[in-house]
Amino acid sequence: MRAHWLLLLLIYAQAIFLILYADGFHLSVDEAAIFYAQSGWLPLLASALSELFGPSNLAVRLPFIVIHLINLLLLYLVARDLARKPIDAWLAVLIYALLPGVNSAALLINAAGVVMLLTLLFIWLLPRNRLLALALLLGASFLHEAFLLLALAVVAYGLYRRDWPLAIVAATGFAITLGLYGFDARGRPEGHFVDVFGLYGAIFSPLIFLAYIYGLYWFAIRSERSLPLLWFVSATVFILSILLSLRQSLPLEDFAPYAVIGTPLLVIAFMNSWRIRLPGFRRVHSWAAGVSIGSLVLLSALTFFNKPLYLLTDRPT
């Protein structure tokens, strides 16, 4: 029960900070182009509350904040299926909520929040209501090009589990998304490997990104359990983005949502390594966890309280 109360407290704190910050966060040029578009579900979502309460920064961003708060709950439910203890699931949600890229997705007009919501909902539903989960997967295939990556990961998971119906439905979703949105592989081969790693480091923060890579490795090599669907979603998309970056520049906003929802993997791997050690030998792990979470708190504080810092500059305008 303690983890449940901590989760509610975290969701409440996130809601307060995001709502207060959103009210003074004006639309960028790219966001305005989406908001004033004539068609599509994303501008419709962005303008839904503006039609009711009038145009304002908060009304435009509130739907994405609500989606982010739902994602916190869904991530906890998904992590609870994998974690040994509820507190591990809560730590995964805490780290997820503090990630710089996640905070940006919670405020900006973009599809990342919806991609994460439907992906987490699919992962949570699959062992509970298979038919509804498969219908969700097929329905999502019509919404956005990023769901091509989810379908590909589920195909890999279906083949791994020898679940042929799941693999066939996922392959159908892959074909639908590919047919509707395509996949741009044009251009001259160029290496963008360093750029992609740098962007992942900015989305996660450098220390958490290293822990994320270790979490993927631990589940693949050292974990005694079978690989979960969450691992396939995060690892397949992450590895694919690295391989493709050797050839071309990538729209990382399509790949990053699948990476950041993999935070339970790094937490479970870390807590396993921490628990198998006697208390006297946990000092390095405790220090690493403190520095990592402390850096995330600092980055989040700079995100939400950056305006007073302008007073320290020579040209605050």
GROMACS .gro file of C-alpha atoms in nm:
model
  317
    1MET     CA    1   0.000   0.000   0.000
    2ARG     CA    2   0.291   0.236   0.063
    3ALA     CA    3   0.390   0.219  -0.305
    4HIS     CA    4   0.031   0.300  -0.408
    5TRP     CA    5   0.023   0.611  -0.191
    6LEU     CA    6   0.364   0.717  -0.321
    7LEU     CA    7   0.237   0.672  -0.676
    8LEU     CA    8  -0.066   0.893  -0.610
    9LEU     CA    9   0.160   1.155  -0.451
   10LEU     CA   10   0.392   1.146  -0.752
   11ILE     CA   11   0.103   1.182  -0.999
   12TYR     CA   12  -0.037   1.472  -0.796
   13ALA     CA   13   0.301   1.650  -0.783
   14GLN     CA   14   0.354   1.601  -1.158
   15ALA     CA   15   0.008   1.741  -1.230
   16ILE     CA   16   0.072   2.052  -1.019
   17PHE     CA   17   0.413   2.126  -1.171
   18LEU     CA   18   0.305   2.065  -1.530
   19ILE     CA   19  -0.013   2.273  -1.501
   20LEU     CA   20   0.171   2.564  -1.340
   21TYR     CA   21   0.445   2.554  -1.603
   22ALA     CA   22   0.210   2.504  -1.899
   23ASP     CA   23   0.023   2.827  -1.832
   24GLY     CA   24   0.329   3.034  -1.925
   25PHE     CA   25   0.463   2.803  -2.196
   26HIS     CA   26   0.374   2.952  -2.534
   27LEU     CA   27   0.332   2.767  -2.862
   28SER     CA   28   0.638   2.721  -3.079
   29VAL     CA   29   0.628   2.763  -3.455
   30ASP     CA   30   0.615   2.385  -3.511
   31GLU     CA   31   0.338   2.343  -3.254
   32ALA     CA   32   0.135   2.624  -3.410
   33ALA     CA   33   0.158   2.449  -3.748
   34ILE     CA   34   0.009   2.135  -3.588
   35PHE     CA   35  -0.252   2.324  -3.386
   36TYR     CA   36  -0.390   2.514  -3.684
   37ALA     CA   37  -0.383   2.215  -3.921
   38GLN     CA   38  -0.713   2.143  -4.090
   39SER     CA   39  -0.723   1.767  -4.038
   40GLY     CA   40  -0.579   1.484  -3.827
   41TRP     CA   41  -0.636   1.353  -3.478
   42LEU     CA   42  -0.339   1.537  -3.324
   43PRO     CA   43  -0.463   1.895  -3.393
   44LEU     CA   44  -0.811   1.780  -3.291
   45LEU     CA   45  -0.672   1.661  -2.957
   46ALA     CA   46  -0.475   1.984  -2.908
   47SER     CA   47  -0.778   2.206  -2.978
   48ALA     CA   48  -1.038   1.997  -2.792
   49LEU     CA   49  -1.035   2.201  -2.470
   50SER     CA   50  -0.972   2.530  -2.650
   51GLU     CA   51  -1.315   2.493  -2.808
   52LEU     CA   52  -1.472   2.465  -2.462
   53PHE     CA   53  -1.270   2.707  -2.249
   54GLY     CA   54  -1.119   2.939  -2.506
   55PRO     CA   55  -0.763   2.946  -2.639
   56SER     CA   56  -0.492   2.952  -2.374
   57ASN     CA   57  -0.159   2.785  -2.316
   58LEU     CA   58  -0.308   2.561  -2.047
   59ALA     CA   59  -0.612   2.458  -2.255
   60VAL     CA   60  -0.388   2.357  -2.545
   61ARG     CA   61  -0.147   2.154  -2.332
   62LEU     CA   62  -0.386   2.005  -2.078
   63PRO     CA   63  -0.487   1.702  -2.293
   64PHE     CA   64  -0.121   1.602  -2.323
   65ILE     CA   65  -0.067   1.650  -1.950
   66VAL     CA   66  -0.365   1.424  -1.876
   67ILE     CA   67  -0.225   1.162  -2.115
   68HIS     CA   68   0.110   1.183  -1.936
   69LEU     CA   69  -0.055   1.126  -1.596
   70ILE     CA   70  -0.239   0.822  -1.732
   71ASN     CA   71   0.093   0.695  -1.865
   72LEU     CA   72   0.238   0.712  -1.513
   73LEU     CA   73  -0.036   0.483  -1.389
   74LEU     CA   74  -0.004   0.244  -1.684
   75LEU     CA   75   0.373   0.224  -1.647
   76TYR     CA   76   0.329   0.134  -1.280
   77LEU     CA   77   0.087  -0.145  -1.374
   78VAL     CA   78   0.323  -0.279  -1.640
   79ALA     CA   79   0.624  -0.256  -1.407
   80ARG     CA   80   0.426  -0.427  -1.129
   81ASP     CA   81   0.389  -0.734  -1.350
   82LEU     CA   82   0.769  -0.758  -1.378
   83ALA     CA   83   0.900  -0.627  -1.046
   84ARG     CA   84   0.946  -0.837  -0.735
   85LYS     CA   85   0.823  -0.562  -0.504
   86PRO     CA   86   0.580  -0.269  -0.552
   87ILE     CA   87   0.851  -0.021  -0.451
   88ASP     CA   88   1.054  -0.125  -0.758
   89ALA     CA   89   0.760  -0.036  -0.981
   90TRP     CA   90   0.729   0.299  -0.806
   91LEU     CA   91   1.098   0.373  -0.857
   92ALA     CA   92   1.055   0.297  -1.227
   93VAL     CA   93   0.769   0.548  -1.246
   94LEU     CA   94   0.971   0.806  -1.051
   95ILE     CA   95   1.265   0.781  -1.293
   96TYR     CA   96   1.030   0.788  -1.591
   97ALA     CA   97   0.858   1.101  -1.457
   98LEU     CA   98   1.191   1.278  -1.409
   99LEU     CA   99   1.332   1.203  -1.755
  100PRO     CA  100   1.389   1.526  -1.953
  101GLY     CA  101   1.240   1.379  -2.271
  102VAL     CA  102   0.927   1.261  -2.090
  103ASN     CA  103   0.865   1.603  -1.936
  104SER     CA  104   0.898   1.759  -2.280
  105ALA     CA  105   0.654   1.510  -2.433
  106ALA     CA  106   0.407   1.586  -2.152
  107LEU     CA  107   0.394   1.954  -2.248
  108LEU     CA  108   0.453   1.974  -2.622
  109ILE     CA  109   0.195   1.912  -2.891
  110ASN     CA  110   0.323   1.581  -3.024
  111ALA     CA  111   0.218   1.221  -3.071
  112ALA     CA  112   0.470   1.071  -2.826
  113GLY     CA  113   0.230   1.067  -2.530
  114VAL     CA  114  -0.040   0.888  -2.727
  115VAL     CA  115   0.215   0.639  -2.864
  116MET     CA  116   0.331   0.558  -2.512
  117LEU     CA  117  -0.026   0.537  -2.381
  118LEU     CA  118  -0.146   0.288  -2.642
  119THR     CA  119   0.176   0.086  -2.621
  120LEU     CA  120   0.161   0.055  -2.241
  121LEU     CA  121  -0.210  -0.025  -2.258
  122PHE     CA  122  -0.142  -0.299  -2.515
  123ILE     CA  123   0.137  -0.451  -2.304
  124TRP     CA  124  -0.082  -0.450  -1.993
  125LEU     CA  125  -0.390  -0.585  -2.175
  126LEU     CA  126  -0.228  -0.870  -2.369
  127PRO     CA  127  -0.212  -1.123  -2.081
  128ARG     CA  128  -0.553  -1.011  -1.947
  129ASN     CA  129  -0.775  -0.960  -2.252
  130ARG     CA  130  -0.601  -1.090  -2.561
  131LEU     CA  131  -0.880  -1.010  -2.807
  132LEU     CA  132  -0.908  -0.649  -2.693
  133ALA     CA  133  -0.528  -0.611  -2.700
  134LEU     CA  134  -0.507  -0.736  -3.060
  135ALA     CA  135  -0.791  -0.505  -3.163
  136LEU     CA  136  -0.601  -0.217  -3.002
  137LEU     CA  137  -0.284  -0.310  -3.191
  138LEU     CA  138  -0.465  -0.314  -3.525
  139GLY     CA  139  -0.649   0.010  -3.447
  140ALA     CA  140  -0.327   0.187  -3.352
  141SER     CA  141  -0.176   0.088  -3.686
  142PHE     CA  142  -0.402   0.343  -3.855
  143LEU     CA  143  -0.312   0.633  -3.627
  144HIS     CA  144   0.057   0.715  -3.666
  145GLU     CA  145   0.371   0.600  -3.843
  146ALA     CA  146   0.543   0.526  -3.509
  147PHE     CA  147   0.318   0.224  -3.455
  148LEU     CA  148   0.507   0.052  -3.735
  149LEU     CA  149   0.783   0.001  -3.477
  150LEU     CA  150   0.544  -0.143  -3.219
  151ALA     CA  151   0.407  -0.391  -3.471
  152LEU     CA  152   0.760  -0.498  -3.565
  153ALA     CA  153   0.852  -0.554  -3.200
  154VAL     CA  154   0.536  -0.759  -3.141
  155VAL     CA  155   0.616  -0.972  -3.448
  156ALA     CA  156   0.957  -1.047  -3.292
  157TYR     CA  157   0.791  -1.129  -2.958
  158GLY     CA  158   0.536  -1.358  -3.126
  159LEU     CA  159   0.811  -1.547  -3.305
  160TYR     CA  160   1.012  -1.574  -2.981
  161ARG     CA  161   0.712  -1.720  -2.794
  162ARG     CA  162   0.599  -1.920  -3.098
  163ASP     CA  163   0.269  -1.741  -3.071
  164TRP     CA  164   0.181  -1.753  -3.440
  165PRO     CA  165  -0.161  -1.577  -3.419
  166LEU     CA  166  -0.001  -1.285  -3.235
  167ALA     CA  167   0.280  -1.265  -3.491
  168ILE     CA  168   0.031  -1.274  -3.781
  169VAL     CA  169  -0.188  -0.997  -3.634
  170ALA     CA  170   0.120  -0.784  -3.562
  171ALA     CA  171   0.250  -0.842  -3.916
  172THR     CA  172  -0.089  -0.729  -4.047
  173GLY     CA  173  -0.063  -0.413  -3.840
  174PHE     CA  174   0.290  -0.361  -3.970
  175ALA     CA  175   0.165  -0.390  -4.329
  176ILE     CA  176  -0.120  -0.146  -4.262
  177THR     CA  177   0.107   0.121  -4.113
  178LEU     CA  178   0.368   0.070  -4.385
  179GLY     CA  179   0.102   0.103  -4.653
  180LEU     CA  180  -0.049   0.418  -4.502
  181TYR     CA  181   0.265   0.604  -4.398
  182GLY     CA  182   0.557   0.424  -4.564
  183PHE     CA  183   0.912   0.428  -4.436
  184ASP     CA  184   1.163   0.678  -4.569
  185ALA     CA  185   1.493   0.508  -4.650
  186ARG     CA  186   1.600   0.744  -4.923
  187GLY     CA  187   1.915   0.948  -4.938
  188ARG     CA  188   2.288   0.893  -4.938
  189PRO     CA  189   2.425   0.663  -4.665
  190GLU     CA  190   2.564   0.877  -4.384
  191GLY     CA  191   2.664   0.794  -4.030
  192HIS     CA  192   2.448   0.950  -3.757
  193PHE     CA  193   2.542   0.705  -3.485
  194VAL     CA  194   2.695   0.967  -3.255
  195ASP     CA  195   2.402   1.204  -3.308
  196VAL     CA  196   2.149   0.937  -3.211
  197PHE     CA  197   2.347   0.840  -2.900
  198GLY     CA  198   2.370   1.207  -2.804
  199LEU     CA  199   1.995   1.252  -2.842
  200TYR     CA  200   1.924   0.942  -2.635
  201GLY     CA  201   2.159   1.079  -2.371
  202ALA     CA  202   1.964   1.406  -2.369
  203ILE     CA  203   1.629   1.227  -2.348
  204PHE     CA  204   1.736   0.996  -2.063
  205SER     CA  205   2.024   1.193  -1.912
  206PRO     CA  206   2.368   1.031  -1.960
  207LEU     CA  207   2.382   0.819  -1.642
  208ILE     CA  208   2.029   0.683  -1.680
  209PHE     CA  209   2.099   0.606  -2.046
  210LEU     CA  210   2.395   0.389  -1.945
  211ALA     CA  211   2.176   0.214  -1.687
  212TYR     CA  212   1.911   0.161  -1.956
  213ILE     CA  213   2.162  -0.014  -2.184
  214TYR     CA  214   2.270  -0.231  -1.890
  215GLY     CA  215   1.906  -0.317  -1.816
  216LEU     CA  216   1.851  -0.438  -2.172
  217TYR     CA  217   2.171  -0.645  -2.149
  218TRP     CA  218   2.079  -0.792  -1.808
  219PHE     CA  219   1.740  -0.913  -1.925
  220ALA     CA  220   1.884  -1.057  -2.247
  221ILE     CA  221   2.189  -1.234  -2.098
  222ARG     CA  222   2.166  -1.269  -1.724
  223SER     CA  223   1.798  -1.283  -1.634
  224GLU     CA  224   1.667  -1.632  -1.559
  225ARG     CA  225   1.314  -1.547  -1.668
  226SER     CA  226   1.183  -1.546  -2.026
  227LEU     CA  227   1.208  -1.214  -2.203
  228PRO     CA  228   0.895  -1.001  -2.145
  229LEU     CA  229   0.707  -0.809  -2.412
  230LEU     CA  230   0.828  -0.480  -2.266
  231TRP     CA  231   1.187  -0.587  -2.334
  232PHE     CA  232   1.105  -0.669  -2.696
  233VAL     CA  233   0.933  -0.335  -2.747
  234SER     CA  234   1.221  -0.132  -2.600
  235ALA     CA  235   1.512  -0.342  -2.723
  236THR     CA  236   1.386  -0.399  -3.078
  237VAL     CA  237   1.319  -0.031  -3.138
  238PHE     CA  238   1.643   0.081  -2.968
  239ILE     CA  239   1.862  -0.164  -3.161
  240LEU     CA  240   1.685  -0.079  -3.487
  241SER     CA  241   1.744   0.292  -3.430
  242ILE     CA  242   2.116   0.231  -3.370
  243LEU     CA  243   2.149   0.017  -3.683
  244LEU     CA  244   1.959   0.264  -3.900
  245SER     CA  245   2.163   0.554  -3.763
  246LEU     CA  246   2.469   0.404  -3.931
  247ARG     CA  247   2.305   0.490  -4.262
  248GLN     CA  248   2.060   0.778  -4.221
  249SER     CA  249   1.922   1.047  -3.996
  250LEU     CA  250   1.619   0.929  -3.797
  251PRO     CA  251   1.301   1.095  -3.670
  252LEU     CA  252   1.393   1.004  -3.312
  253GLU     CA  253   1.057   1.130  -3.185
  254ASP     CA  254   0.913   0.808  -3.335
  255PHE     CA  255   1.171   0.584  -3.167
  256ALA     CA  256   1.219   0.751  -2.828
  257PRO     CA  257   0.874   0.673  -2.678
  258TYR     CA  258   0.949   0.301  -2.695
  259ALA     CA  259   1.286   0.351  -2.531
  260VAL     CA  260   1.169   0.557  -2.234
  261ILE     CA  261   0.892   0.315  -2.137
  262GLY     CA  262   1.172   0.062  -2.081
  263THR     CA  263   1.267   0.230  -1.750
  264PRO     CA  264   1.125  -0.064  -1.546
  265LEU     CA  265   1.389  -0.285  -1.710
  266LEU     CA  266   1.679  -0.078  -1.580
  267VAL     CA  267   1.525  -0.048  -1.233
  268ILE     CA  268   1.463  -0.423  -1.204
  269ALA     CA  269   1.817  -0.499  -1.323
  270PHE     CA  270   1.964  -0.247  -1.077
  271MET     CA  271   1.756  -0.365  -0.780
  272ASN     CA  272   1.849  -0.727  -0.851
  273SER     CA  273   2.217  -0.633  -0.847
  274TRP     CA  274   2.163  -0.431  -0.528
  275ARG     CA  275   1.969  -0.698  -0.338
  276ILE     CA  276   2.207  -0.987  -0.402
  277ARG     CA  277   2.481  -0.796  -0.217
  278LEU     CA  278   2.521  -0.778   0.157
  279PRO     CA  279   2.446  -0.433   0.307
  280GLY     CA  280   2.813  -0.356   0.347
  281PHE     CA  281   2.877  -0.402  -0.024
  282ARG     CA  282   2.595  -0.185  -0.153
  283ARG     CA  283   2.775   0.146  -0.111
  284VAL     CA  284   2.874   0.186  -0.477
  285HIS     CA  285   2.522   0.100  -0.594
  286SER     CA  286   2.363   0.339  -0.347
  287TRP     CA  287   2.602   0.615  -0.451
  288ALA     CA  288   2.534   0.557  -0.821
  289ALA     CA  289   2.157   0.558  -0.763
  290GLY     CA  290   2.176   0.878  -0.559
  291VAL     CA  291   2.384   1.061  -0.820
  292SER     CA  292   2.160   0.944  -1.106
  293ILE     CA  293   1.832   1.038  -0.942
  294GLY     CA  294   1.985   1.361  -0.810
  295SER     CA  295   2.088   1.462  -1.161
  296LEU     CA  296   1.735   1.391  -1.285
  297VAL     CA  297   1.586   1.605  -1.008
  298LEU     CA  298   1.825   1.887  -1.099
  299LEU     CA  299   1.737   1.865  -1.469
  300SER     CA  300   1.366   1.864  -1.389
  301ALA     CA  301   1.409   2.164  -1.160
  302LEU     CA  302   1.589   2.352  -1.437
  303THR     CA  303   1.302   2.265  -1.671
  304PHE     CA  304   1.026   2.393  -1.445
  305PHE     CA  305   1.211   2.680  -1.275
  306ASN     CA  306   1.432   2.811  -1.553
  307LYS     CA  307   1.281   3.160  -1.579
  308PRO     CA  308   1.450   3.306  -1.266
  309LEU     CA  309   1.784   3.204  -1.415
  310TYR     CA  310   1.742   3.469  -1.683
  311LEU     CA  311   1.783   3.733  -1.413
  312LEU     CA  312   2.141   3.614  -1.368
  313THR     CA  313   2.231   3.694  -1.730
  314ASP     CA  314   2.346   4.027  -1.870
  315ARG     CA  315   2.061   4.025  -2.124
  316PRO     CA  316   1.756   3.868  -1.956
  317THR     CA  317   1.536   3.942  -2.259
   0.00000   0.00000   0.00000
